[in-house]
């Protein structure tokens, strides 16, 4: 249980891990200039969610070729910036930048999809979608809009194990 987000659940179905997270609520931002400075192009829409800004741009190619200004993004009053567009081979694509949180670009961001899933579900008129995060490493996701919650599914690779000892 997260103090900010409530119940955060994970379950496995076959070789897919699903995050079951609360859906974000987006507020439309009419002044797109600060975000345009961050990404070097004019977004068609800008939103602010609970922690992140979200910019919709014209194409998957625009998202892929984006050259973000990390200094400008770091000055935004939020955790990070999601940039998204309708996809060519998937329903939607995105990239996530959070230099103010110590991560210039996150490879695949589950929490960003709590904003993306409700947005694209409404735009595309569907509750089951496929997505691709276009970072250098990238990742494919299966997304379900469940109203108040989002299911975000993808494959994961174990890259580290550890042991935690707690003492009184």
PDB file of N, CA and C in Angstrom, residues 5-6 10 16 28 40 46 48 91 103 108 129 150:
ATOM      1  N   UNK A   5      -0.665   6.699  -3.334  1.00  0.00           N
ATOM      2  CA  UNK A   5      -1.461   6.111  -4.412  1.00  0.00           C
ATOM      3  C   UNK A   5      -2.415   5.018  -3.981  1.00  0.00           C
ATOM      4  N   UNK A   6      -2.372   4.616  -2.729  1.00  0.00           N
ATOM      5  CA  UNK A   6      -3.250   3.539  -2.288  1.00  0.00           C
ATOM      6  C   UNK A   6      -2.692   2.185  -2.666  1.00  0.00           C
ATOM      7  N   UNK A  10       0.585  -6.269  -7.977  1.00  0.00           N
ATOM      8  CA  UNK A  10       1.270  -6.906  -9.103  1.00  0.00           C
ATOM      9  C   UNK A  10       0.860  -8.368  -9.106  1.00  0.00           C
ATOM     10  N   UNK A  16       3.693 -12.820 -18.326  1.00  0.00           N
ATOM     11  CA  UNK A  16       3.416 -11.380 -18.247  1.00  0.00           C
ATOM     12  C   UNK A  16       3.172 -10.991 -16.787  1.00  0.00           C
ATOM     13  N   UNK A  28      -6.480  19.434 -18.353  1.00  0.00           N
ATOM     14  CA  UNK A  28      -5.958  20.058 -19.567  1.00  0.00           C
ATOM     15  C   UNK A  28      -5.273  21.379 -19.215  1.00  0.00           C
ATOM     16  N   UNK A  40      11.098  20.968 -27.691  1.00  0.00           N
ATOM     17  CA  UNK A  40      11.538  21.514 -28.978  1.00  0.00           C
ATOM     18  C   UNK A  40      10.508  21.448 -30.081  1.00  0.00           C
ATOM     19  N   UNK A  46      -1.660  19.427 -23.883  1.00  0.00           N
ATOM     20  CA  UNK A  46      -0.850  19.256 -22.672  1.00  0.00           C
ATOM     21  C   UNK A  46      -1.801  19.050 -21.495  1.00  0.00           C
ATOM     22  N   UNK A  48      -1.886  17.912 -17.046  1.00  0.00           N
ATOM     23  CA  UNK A  48      -1.165  17.717 -15.785  1.00  0.00           C
ATOM     24  C   UNK A  48      -1.935  16.678 -14.995  1.00  0.00           C
ATOM     25  N   UNK A  91      -1.149   0.836 -30.355  1.00  0.00           N
ATOM     26  CA  UNK A  91      -2.154   1.887 -30.200  1.00  0.00           C
ATOM     27  C   UNK A  91      -1.543   3.243 -29.861  1.00  0.00           C
ATOM     28  N   UNK A 103      16.349  10.748 -13.136  1.00  0.00           N
ATOM     29  CA  UNK A 103      16.261   9.834 -14.268  1.00  0.00           C
ATOM     30  C   UNK A 103      15.993  10.665 -15.525  1.00  0.00           C
ATOM     31  N   UNK A 108      11.098   2.020 -19.318  1.00  0.00           N
ATOM     32  CA  UNK A 108       9.692   1.618 -19.399  1.00  0.00           C
ATOM     33  C   UNK A 108       9.059   1.981 -18.057  1.00  0.00           C
ATOM     34  N   UNK A 129      -5.549  -1.995 -25.014  1.00  0.00           N
ATOM     35  CA  UNK A 129      -4.636  -1.371 -25.978  1.00  0.00           C
ATOM     36  C   UNK A 129      -3.237  -1.969 -25.861  1.00  0.00           C
ATOM     37  N   UNK A 150      -5.941   0.871 -13.665  1.00  0.00           N
ATOM     38  CA  UNK A 150      -5.302   0.499 -14.921  1.00  0.00           C
ATOM     39  C   UNK A 150      -4.540  -0.798 -14.719  1.00  0.00           C
TER      40      UNK A 150
END
